[in-house]
Short mmCIF file of C-alpha atoms (C1' of nucleotides) in Angstrom, two decimals:
data_model
loop_
_atom_site.label_atom_id
_atom_site.label_comp_id
_atom_site.label_asym_id
_atom_site.label_seq_id
_atom_site.Cartn_x
_atom_site.Cartn_y
_atom_site.Cartn_z
CA MET W 898 -0.38 -0.11 0.12
CA PRO W 899 1.44 3.42 -0.78
CA ALA W 900 1.41 5.53 2.09
CA LEU W 901 0.21 8.79 2.35
CA GLN W 902 1.03 9.84 -1.38
CA GLN W 903 2.87 13.05 -1.84
CA THR W 904 1.77 14.48 -5.17
CA ASN W 905 3.43 17.53 -4.06
CA ASN W 906 6.02 19.29 -6.77
CA LEU W 907 3.90 21.94 -7.25
CA PRO W 908 5.05 25.74 -7.71
CA ALA W 909 4.37 28.06 -4.33
CA THR W 910 2.08 30.02 -7.15
CA SER W 911 -0.41 27.02 -6.99
CA PHE W 912 -0.55 26.72 -3.59
CA ALA W 913 -1.49 30.60 -3.66
CA VAL W 914 -4.09 29.41 -5.69
CA LEU W 915 -5.32 26.40 -3.55
CA GLY W 916 -4.84 28.82 -0.44
CA LEU W 917 -7.35 31.36 -1.88
CA LEU W 918 -9.93 28.48 -2.77
CA SER W 919 -9.41 27.29 1.08
CA PHE W 920 -11.35 30.53 1.97
CA GLY W 921 -14.71 29.49 -0.49
CA PRO W 922 -15.41 28.26 -3.66
CA MET W 923 -14.86 30.82 -6.33
CA SER W 924 -14.73 31.20 -10.24
CA GLY W 925 -11.28 31.85 -12.15
CA TYR W 926 -12.48 35.57 -12.41
CA ASP W 927 -13.67 35.83 -8.53
CA LEU W 928 -9.81 34.68 -7.88
CA LYS W 929 -8.25 37.25 -9.81
CA GLN W 930 -10.52 40.02 -7.68
CA PHE W 931 -9.51 38.07 -4.36
CA ALA W 932 -5.69 38.22 -5.20
CA ASP W 933 -5.80 41.66 -5.96
CA ARG W 934 -7.25 42.52 -2.38
CA SER W 935 -5.23 39.98 -0.52
CA ILE W 936 -1.95 38.82 -1.55
CA SER W 937 -1.27 41.32 -4.41
CA HIS W 938 1.10 43.35 -1.55
CA PHE W 939 3.17 40.30 -0.78
CA TYR W 940 3.02 37.93 -3.34
CA TRP W 941 1.74 38.97 -6.57
CA SER W 942 -0.74 40.43 -8.75
CA PRO W 943 -1.93 37.32 -11.26
CA ALA W 944 -2.41 37.55 -14.84
CA LYS W 945 -5.82 36.17 -15.68
CA SER W 946 -4.31 33.69 -18.19
CA GLN W 947 -2.16 32.62 -15.33
CA ILE W 948 -5.07 32.04 -12.89
CA TYR W 949 -6.71 29.96 -15.87
CA SER W 950 -4.00 27.71 -16.11
CA GLU W 951 -3.29 27.00 -12.72
CA LEU W 952 -6.53 26.20 -11.95
CA ARG W 953 -6.46 23.70 -14.73
CA ARG W 954 -3.28 22.06 -13.14
CA LEU W 955 -4.82 21.98 -9.70
CA LYS W 956 -7.98 20.47 -10.88
CA GLN W 957 -6.16 17.96 -12.85
CA ALA W 958 -3.95 16.79 -10.06
CA GLY W 959 -7.05 16.61 -8.04
CA LEU W 960 -6.91 19.16 -5.42
CA VAL W 961 -10.05 21.28 -6.12
CA THR W 962 -12.97 20.28 -8.16
CA GLU W 963 -14.91 22.17 -11.12
CA GLN W 964 -18.45 23.06 -11.18
CA HIS W 965 -20.28 24.24 -14.54
CA VAL W 966 -22.40 27.05 -13.86
CA GLN W 967 -25.13 28.25 -16.70
CA GLN W 968 -26.29 31.86 -16.17
CA GLN W 969 -28.92 33.65 -18.64
CA THR W 970 -27.70 37.14 -17.66
CA ARG W 971 -24.36 36.51 -17.53
CA PRO W 972 -21.55 34.72 -19.48
CA ASP W 973 -21.45 30.84 -17.99
CA LYS W 974 -19.19 30.06 -15.13
CA ARG W 975 -17.02 27.60 -13.88
CA ILE W 976 -16.88 27.56 -9.92
CA TYR W 977 -13.84 25.84 -8.27
CA GLU W 978 -13.99 24.15 -4.75
CA ILE W 979 -11.49 22.81 -2.65
CA THR W 980 -11.01 19.28 -2.27
CA GLU W 981 -10.24 17.19 1.12
CA GLU W 982 -6.84 16.43 -0.28
CA GLY W 983 -6.63 19.43 -1.66
CA ARG W 984 -6.71 20.97 1.75
CA ASN W 985 -4.00 18.50 2.97
CA GLN W 986 -1.85 19.58 0.48
CA LEU W 987 -2.15 23.19 1.57
CA ALA W 988 -2.03 22.35 5.26
CA GLY W 989 1.50 20.64 4.40
CA TRP W 990 2.50 22.93 2.38
CA VAL W 991 1.87 25.82 4.78
CA GLY W 992 2.74 24.63 8.11
CA HIS W 993 5.88 21.78 7.08
CA SER W 994 7.86 22.88 3.65
CA GLU W 995 10.93 24.06 4.02
CA LEU W 996 11.17 28.16 4.28
CA GLU W 997 12.45 29.69 0.96
CA PRO W 998 13.89 33.34 0.84
CA ALA W 999 12.04 35.94 -0.78
CA VAL W 1000 12.34 37.44 -4.10
CA PHE W 1001 13.41 40.86 -3.39
CA LYS W 1002 13.81 42.69 -6.66
CA SER W 1003 13.99 46.59 -6.40
CA THR W 1004 14.99 48.27 -9.94
CA PHE W 1005 15.29 51.41 -7.36
CA LEU W 1006 18.28 49.80 -5.05
CA LEU W 1007 19.88 48.79 -7.83
CA ARG W 1008 19.99 52.53 -9.80
CA VAL W 1009 21.11 53.89 -6.10
CA PHE W 1010 23.89 51.50 -6.53
CA LEU W 1011 24.37 52.69 -9.87
CA GLY W 1012 23.98 56.03 -8.65
CA ARG W 1013 27.85 57.09 -9.36
CA ALA W 1014 26.38 56.78 -13.08
CA ALA W 1015 23.82 59.44 -13.07
CA GLY W 1016 25.23 62.12 -9.95
CA HIS W 1017 24.29 63.09 -6.65
CA GLU W 1018 21.27 65.60 -7.85
CA ALA W 1019 19.32 63.17 -10.32
CA LEU W 1020 19.95 60.76 -7.30
CA LEU W 1021 18.71 63.22 -4.80
CA HIS W 1022 15.40 63.72 -7.00
CA LEU W 1023 15.12 59.95 -7.57
CA LEU W 1024 14.96 59.52 -3.72
CA GLN W 1025 12.40 62.35 -3.37
CA GLN W 1026 10.13 60.55 -5.71
CA HIS W 1027 10.79 57.24 -4.05
CA LEU W 1028 9.87 59.02 -0.44
CA ALA W 1029 6.99 60.12 -1.73
CA GLN W 1030 5.49 56.65 -3.34
CA GLU W 1031 6.48 54.96 -0.09
CA GLU W 1032 4.34 57.56 1.81
CA ALA W 1033 1.38 56.94 -0.04
CA MET W 1034 1.96 53.12 0.18
CA LEU W 1035 2.28 53.33 4.58
CA ALA W 1036 -1.06 55.36 3.86
CA HIS W 1037 -2.70 52.61 2.26
CA LEU W 1038 -1.55 50.13 4.20
CA GLN W 1039 -2.67 51.92 7.46
CA GLU W 1040 -6.02 52.45 5.73
CA ALA W 1041 -6.50 48.51 5.27
CA GLN W 1042 -4.89 47.92 8.51
CA GLU W 1043 -7.88 50.00 10.13
CA GLU W 1044 -10.58 47.80 8.63
CA CYS W 1045 -8.90 44.95 10.03
CA SER W 1046 -8.13 46.19 13.50
CA PRO W 1047 -7.82 44.82 15.98
CA TYR W 1048 -6.27 41.19 16.42
CA SER W 1049 -8.63 38.53 16.17
CA ASP W 1050 -9.50 34.91 15.57
CA ASP W 1051 -11.05 35.83 12.17
CA SER W 1052 -8.65 38.77 10.84
CA LEU W 1053 -5.45 37.29 12.63
CA TYR W 1054 -3.78 36.08 9.85
CA SER W 1055 -4.49 39.06 7.08
CA LEU W 1056 -3.85 41.74 9.80
CA LEU W 1057 -0.47 40.05 10.22
CA THR W 1058 0.84 40.25 6.82
CA ILE W 1059 -0.73 44.05 6.83
CA ARG W 1060 1.17 44.61 9.81
CA ALA W 1061 4.35 43.29 8.07
CA GLY W 1062 4.30 45.79 5.09
CA VAL W 1063 3.35 48.97 7.63
CA HIS W 1064 6.94 47.71 9.87
CA ILE W 1065 9.02 47.32 6.06
CA THR W 1066 7.52 50.68 4.35
CA GLU W 1067 8.09 52.53 7.84
CA ALA W 1068 11.45 51.31 7.75
CA THR W 1069 11.86 52.09 3.81
CA ILE W 1070 10.87 55.87 4.92
CA LYS W 1071 13.08 56.09 7.50
CA TRP W 1072 16.06 54.76 5.39
CA SER W 1073 15.36 57.48 2.85
CA HIS W 1074 15.87 60.67 4.92
CA GLU W 1075 18.65 58.75 6.28
CA ALA W 1076 19.96 58.37 2.53
CA ILE W 1077 18.79 61.89 1.63
CA ALA W 1078 20.62 63.30 4.56
CA ALA W 1079 24.18 61.48 3.60
CA ILE W 1080 23.96 62.50 0.23
CA HIS W 1081 23.79 66.06 1.61
CA SER W 1082 26.05 65.85 4.14
CA LEU W 1083 28.96 64.48 1.51
CA HIS W 1084 27.52 67.18 -0.90
CA PRO W 1085 26.37 70.41 0.91
CA ASP W 1086 25.69 72.16 -2.26
CA SER W 1087 23.18 69.98 -3.64
CA GLN W 1088 19.75 70.77 -4.28
CA THR W 1089 16.88 69.66 -1.79
CA HIS W 1090 14.37 68.93 -4.59
CA THR W 1091 11.23 69.01 -2.49
CA GLU W 1092 8.27 68.57 -4.32
CA THR W 1093 7.09 72.33 -4.45
CA GLY W 1094 5.92 73.00 -8.28
CA ALA W 1095 5.63 76.55 -5.84
CA LEU W 1096 4.88 79.06 -8.56
CA ASP W 1097 5.33 82.04 -6.14
CA PRO W 1098 7.85 81.96 -3.57
CA ALA W 1099 7.03 85.28 -2.18
CA MET V 804 17.09 64.70 -38.35
CA PRO V 805 16.58 62.36 -35.29
CA ALA V 806 16.57 63.56 -31.84
CA LEU V 807 19.57 62.02 -29.29
CA GLN V 808 18.66 58.60 -30.49
CA GLN V 809 16.82 56.69 -27.65
CA THR V 810 17.27 52.96 -28.20
CA ASN V 811 16.77 52.29 -24.65
CA ASN V 812 13.80 49.30 -24.38
CA LEU V 813 16.18 47.53 -22.75
CA PRO V 814 15.31 45.86 -19.61
CA ALA V 815 16.39 46.27 -16.14
CA THR V 816 18.24 43.32 -15.93
CA SER V 817 20.31 44.89 -19.01
CA PHE V 818 21.31 48.00 -17.22
CA ALA V 819 21.95 45.95 -13.97
CA VAL V 820 25.05 44.58 -16.45
CA LEU V 821 26.09 47.33 -18.03
CA GLY V 822 26.10 49.05 -14.58
CA LEU V 823 28.53 46.47 -13.14
CA LEU V 824 30.75 47.04 -16.39
CA SER V 825 31.01 50.50 -15.56
CA PHE V 826 33.24 49.82 -12.34
CA GLY V 827 35.47 48.22 -14.98
CA PRO V 828 36.44 46.18 -18.02
CA MET V 829 35.26 42.66 -16.98
CA SER V 830 34.47 38.86 -18.32
CA GLY V 831 31.03 36.99 -18.00
CA TYR V 832 33.20 35.09 -15.05
CA ASP V 833 34.09 37.80 -13.24
CA LEU V 834 30.66 39.55 -13.36
CA LYS V 835 28.96 36.74 -12.16
CA GLN V 836 31.55 36.74 -8.93
CA PHE V 837 30.70 40.77 -8.82
CA ALA V 838 26.62 40.08 -9.27
CA ASP V 839 27.07 38.11 -6.20
CA ARG V 840 28.82 40.21 -4.38
CA SER V 841 27.22 43.45 -4.77
CA ILE V 842 23.57 43.69 -6.08
CA SER V 843 22.58 40.11 -5.22
CA HIS V 844 20.94 41.51 -1.70
CA PHE V 845 18.39 43.98 -3.24
CA TYR V 846 18.34 42.87 -7.28
CA TRP V 847 19.28 39.65 -7.95
CA SER V 848 21.92 36.91 -8.27
CA PRO V 849 22.30 35.92 -12.09
CA ALA V 850 22.33 32.56 -13.71
CA LYS V 851 25.81 32.30 -15.79
CA SER V 852 23.75 31.27 -18.33
CA GLN V 853 21.52 35.14 -18.57
CA ILE V 854 24.96 36.84 -18.18
CA TYR V 855 26.36 35.56 -21.56
CA SER V 856 23.13 36.17 -22.89
CA GLU V 857 22.80 39.72 -21.49
CA LEU V 858 26.40 40.76 -22.84
CA ARG V 859 25.50 39.36 -26.43
CA ARG V 860 22.10 41.97 -26.40
CA LEU V 861 24.51 44.50 -25.03
CA LYS V 862 26.98 43.98 -27.46
CA GLN V 863 24.41 44.37 -30.46
CA ALA V 864 23.19 47.08 -28.76
CA GLY V 865 26.49 49.09 -29.08
CA LEU V 866 26.71 49.64 -25.50
CA VAL V 867 29.76 47.64 -24.80
CA THR V 868 32.39 46.12 -26.42
CA GLU V 869 34.27 42.49 -26.61
CA GLN V 870 37.96 42.10 -26.66
CA HIS V 871 39.29 38.25 -26.98
CA VAL V 872 41.77 37.50 -24.51
CA GLN V 873 43.84 34.40 -24.97
CA GLN V 874 45.69 32.49 -22.11
CA GLN V 875 47.78 29.75 -22.26
CA THR V 876 47.35 28.69 -18.50
CA ARG V 877 43.88 29.60 -18.20
CA PRO V 878 40.58 29.07 -20.81
CA ASP V 879 40.39 32.04 -23.09
CA LYS V 880 38.87 34.96 -22.09
CA ARG V 881 36.04 37.78 -23.51
CA ILE V 882 36.48 41.08 -21.49
CA TYR V 883 33.93 43.61 -22.35
CA GLU V 884 33.88 47.12 -21.49
CA ILE V 885 31.44 49.78 -21.72
CA THR V 886 31.30 51.86 -24.45
CA GLU V 887 30.88 55.87 -24.38
CA GLU V 888 27.12 55.21 -25.45
CA GLY V 889 26.97 52.69 -22.99
CA ARG V 890 27.79 55.27 -20.49
CA ASN V 891 24.93 57.53 -21.58
CA GLN V 892 21.98 55.42 -21.85
CA LEU V 893 22.89 53.82 -18.21
CA ALA V 894 23.25 57.61 -16.80
CA GLY V 895 20.20 58.36 -18.33
CA TRP V 896 18.11 55.25 -17.08
CA VAL V 897 19.88 55.38 -13.42
CA GLY V 898 18.72 59.15 -13.34
CA HIS V 899 15.84 59.75 -15.66
CA SER V 900 13.76 56.63 -16.04
CA GLU V 901 10.16 56.20 -14.64
CA LEU V 902 10.03 54.80 -10.63
CA GLU V 903 8.87 51.16 -11.07
CA PRO V 904 7.62 49.27 -7.79
CA ALA V 905 10.09 46.79 -6.42
CA VAL V 906 9.04 42.77 -7.06
CA PHE V 907 8.49 41.63 -3.63
CA LYS V 908 7.75 38.08 -3.58
CA SER V 909 7.41 36.43 -0.33
CA THR V 910 6.34 32.69 0.22
CA PHE V 911 6.63 32.97 3.57
CA LEU V 912 4.13 35.85 4.38
CA LEU V 913 1.92 34.14 2.07
CA ARG V 914 1.93 30.89 4.31
CA VAL V 915 1.13 33.26 7.25
CA PHE V 916 -1.43 34.57 5.38
CA LEU V 917 -2.75 31.11 4.90
CA GLY V 918 -1.98 30.68 8.57
CA ARG V 919 -5.60 28.96 9.61
CA ALA V 920 -5.14 26.16 7.11
CA ALA V 921 -1.91 25.00 9.09
CA GLY V 922 -3.16 26.34 12.56
CA HIS V 923 -1.05 28.55 14.91
CA GLU V 924 1.26 26.09 16.46
CA ALA V 925 2.57 25.57 12.84
CA LEU V 926 2.51 28.99 12.18
CA LEU V 927 4.61 30.03 15.60
CA HIS V 928 7.02 27.39 14.64
CA LEU V 929 7.33 29.02 10.70
CA LEU V 930 7.72 32.37 12.79
CA GLN V 931 10.55 31.29 14.86
CA GLN V 932 12.79 29.97 12.05
CA HIS V 933 11.84 33.05 10.37
CA LEU V 934 13.35 35.19 12.53
CA ALA V 935 15.73 33.12 13.15
CA GLN V 936 17.05 33.40 9.45
CA GLU V 937 16.48 37.35 9.66
CA GLU V 938 18.74 37.73 12.53
CA ALA V 939 21.49 35.84 10.56
CA MET V 940 20.78 37.97 7.69
CA LEU V 941 21.23 41.00 9.94
CA ALA V 942 24.44 40.22 11.25
CA HIS V 943 25.61 39.29 7.50
CA LEU V 944 24.65 43.05 6.27
CA GLN V 945 25.99 44.31 9.44
CA GLU V 946 29.30 42.62 8.95
CA ALA V 947 29.48 44.30 5.37
CA GLN V 948 28.22 47.65 6.54
CA GLU V 949 31.63 47.50 8.64
CA GLU V 950 33.61 46.92 5.99
CA CYS V 951 32.34 49.92 4.13
CA SER V 952 31.56 52.89 6.88
CA PRO V 953 31.68 55.27 7.39
CA TYR V 954 29.74 57.28 4.38
CA SER V 955 32.57 58.74 2.17
CA ASP V 956 32.51 59.45 -1.65
CA ASP V 957 34.01 56.46 -2.75
CA SER V 958 31.47 53.77 -0.70
CA LEU V 959 28.28 56.03 -0.63
CA TYR V 960 25.99 54.33 -3.10
CA SER V 961 26.96 51.01 -2.13
CA LEU V 962 27.03 51.77 1.80
CA LEU V 963 23.38 53.21 1.20
CA THR V 964 22.17 49.54 -0.26
CA ILE V 965 23.28 47.95 2.64
CA ARG V 966 21.77 50.76 4.93
CA ALA V 967 18.48 49.86 3.14
CA GLY V 968 19.02 46.13 3.59
CA VAL V 969 19.45 46.48 7.43
CA HIS V 970 16.16 48.91 8.20
CA ILE V 971 14.33 46.37 6.03
CA THR V 972 15.77 43.79 7.98
CA GLU V 973 15.25 44.86 11.76
CA ALA V 974 11.71 45.82 10.64
CA THR V 975 11.31 42.15 9.61
CA ILE V 976 12.62 40.94 12.95
CA LYS V 977 10.56 43.36 15.22
CA TRP V 978 7.32 42.03 13.27
CA SER V 979 8.32 39.02 13.81
CA HIS V 980 8.22 38.97 17.64
CA GLU V 981 5.07 41.39 17.25
CA ALA V 982 3.37 38.42 15.18
CA ILE V 983 4.81 35.87 17.69
CA ALA V 984 3.18 37.76 20.62
CA ALA V 985 0.04 38.15 18.78
CA ILE V 986 -0.45 34.62 18.36
CA HIS V 987 0.26 33.84 21.50
CA SER V 988 -2.08 36.29 22.95
CA LEU V 989 -4.85 34.82 21.09
CA HIS V 990 -3.75 31.22 21.95
CA PRO V 991 -2.13 31.30 25.49
CA ASP V 992 -2.24 27.71 25.63
CA SER V 993 0.59 27.38 22.55
CA GLN V 994 4.17 26.11 22.81
CA THR V 995 6.93 28.41 22.72
CA HIS V 996 8.94 26.58 19.68
CA THR V 997 11.95 28.02 21.15
CA GLU V 998 15.10 26.58 19.16
CA THR V 999 16.32 24.23 22.10
CA GLY V 1000 16.82 21.12 21.37
CA ALA V 1001 17.68 20.38 25.18
CA LEU V 1002 18.52 16.66 26.09
CA ASP V 1003 19.05 17.67 29.62
CA PRO V 1004 16.32 20.26 31.30
CA ALA V 1005 17.73 19.26 34.62
"C1'" DC B 1446 -24.48 55.50 -26.64
"C1'" DT B 1447 -20.26 54.37 -24.47
"C1'" DC B 1448 -17.95 52.40 -20.92
"C1'" DC B 1449 -17.80 49.32 -17.07
"C1'" DA B 1450 -18.58 44.57 -15.33
"C1'" DC B 1451 -19.00 39.98 -15.98
"C1'" DA B 1452 -16.41 35.78 -17.71
"C1'" DT B 1453 -13.17 32.57 -19.93
"C1'" DG B 1454 -9.42 31.93 -22.49
"C1'" DT B 1455 -5.34 30.93 -26.66
"C1'" DA B 1456 -1.01 32.01 -28.83
"C1'" DA B 1457 3.04 34.40 -28.50
"C1'" DA B 1458 6.94 36.18 -26.26
"C1'" DA B 1459 10.00 37.67 -22.66
"C1'" DG B 1460 12.45 36.34 -18.46
"C1'" DG B 1461 15.12 33.10 -16.07
"C1'" DT B 1462 16.85 28.80 -14.32
"C1'" DT B 1463 18.53 23.96 -14.11
"C1'" DA B 1464 21.10 20.44 -16.38
"C1'" DC B 1465 24.29 19.51 -19.53
"C1'" DA B 1466 28.82 19.70 -22.03
"C1'" DT B 1467 33.62 20.52 -22.00
"C1'" DG B 1468 38.71 20.92 -20.07
"C1'" DA B 1469 42.79 22.72 -17.93
"C1'" DT B 1470 45.40 24.15 -13.69
"C1'" DT B 1471 45.82 24.68 -9.11
"C1'" DA B 1472 46.30 23.63 -3.95
"C1'" DG B 1473 45.46 20.14 -0.41
"C1'" DC R 1132 43.83 11.86 -6.32
"C1'" DT R 1133 40.20 14.53 -5.84
"C1'" DA R 1134 37.77 19.21 -5.11
"C1'" DA R 1135 37.85 23.77 -6.31
"C1'" DT R 1136 38.81 28.04 -9.42
"C1'" DC R 1137 38.29 29.21 -13.99
"C1'" DA R 1138 35.85 29.86 -18.11
"C1'" DT R 1139 31.87 29.91 -21.98
"C1'" DG R 1140 28.16 28.58 -23.56
"C1'" DT R 1141 23.91 25.56 -25.16
"C1'" DA R 1142 19.42 23.03 -24.95
"C1'" DA R 1143 15.01 22.51 -22.55
"C1'" DC R 1144 12.17 23.69 -18.96
"C1'" DC R 1145 9.39 26.60 -16.33
"C1'" DT R 1146 7.05 30.99 -14.86
"C1'" DT R 1147 4.95 35.36 -15.85
"C1'" DT R 1148 2.92 38.85 -18.72
"C1'" DT R 1149 1.20 40.54 -22.84
"C1'" DA R 1150 -1.75 40.97 -26.39
"C1'" DC R 1151 -5.43 38.76 -28.60
"C1'" DA R 1152 -10.27 37.07 -29.08
"C1'" DT R 1153 -15.34 36.86 -27.64
"C1'" DG R 1154 -19.99 38.94 -26.54
"C1'" DT R 1155 -23.61 40.05 -22.62
"C1'" DG R 1156 -26.01 43.32 -19.64
"C1'" DG R 1157 -26.29 47.62 -16.97
"C1'" DA R 1158 -25.51 51.59 -15.40
"C1'" DG R 1159 -24.73 57.07 -16.47
#
DNA sequence: CTCCACATGTAAAAGGTTACATGATTAG
DNA sequence: CTAATCATGTAACCTTTTACATGTGGAG
């Protein structure tokens, strides 16, 4: 007899889709919306085409079932539902797989690293832009956090991921200020480039 | 008359390679080593095969030149050198291209988000593991920082990227403690899972 | 009347990793 | 003698994005 079969060679992205389905049955279309409002901040915002192909793969692996739903007013749907086997595989992956390092790929930091090629003036401008974007991101995350707080059984895990975003974004903002100050202290002559756009300095 | 020609449709990764070449002429082999010791922490650690194909692309675009170097004791090399045009394109990309968001793809946070599927005990264990890894990362970054400090004209930009890593890693560690505490406070019965491995609790 | 939401997919291309292939020298 | 370093590349594969393709109903 084959022991607890371990068909488990699926990539993380398959588990992402499977994991979203663990919240309830959904169509590919629903899944895309849900992903964009949940895991997009720390994992990925899938292309539609990829969702549909992941669903085919999960179905073939027996981790989800497909149900055709006819509609007259709207296009027909296919509703996907996680199976018992799907829940088992998911629990194993979430709880007991190897920790793999996160992918962090910042073209912005690459540009900072190559700053010499552009000069400190251009770099300062870039940093100001970056700072503004991060501040906007922080505001956005704090809003999401308000909607979730406080820590409770229901919102615990999603709130934790939002808190991770808040911590990291705050750190990035602190770093930006430090970086701007460091460049200024080495180049006291350089412009501040604050986003004024002021027409009348009166 | 065609204004300042803008052949510039290259992906960020090409500029990463071009940027490394702005530090001096190198072979593909050298480039791989250099990348692993510089931009790997915030951008990417390239596969050899990709380096060589990027070099072909850059050469074709006229941004680098190739020089064949014969060696008797070692395999022959090809040394690549950035051109004037290459430096111009690089300066434009670093200083004046659009800021694009960083790719941040954490399977770890995905697993936290899906924590319900595995239960808080497994999650706590995962968080402890993560915390240990991040602490090791912080130590590694602080070491790199020592070798670079203090801020100076020469080391400014690379030190800035290391500092970014330090800020973000510290934030991640703080978050981990918060997350562990939050789970404990909602599940007071759960084990601490500190990495004891103790054989003799005497 | 026009745009948006609903709903699913195919095809092509790009980005990136892994495995394969080769082969000399040097350090232990 | 064995492993690591030097040195370059091809082929196959996987993941992911973008563009293409289609069509209805409701809201403004």
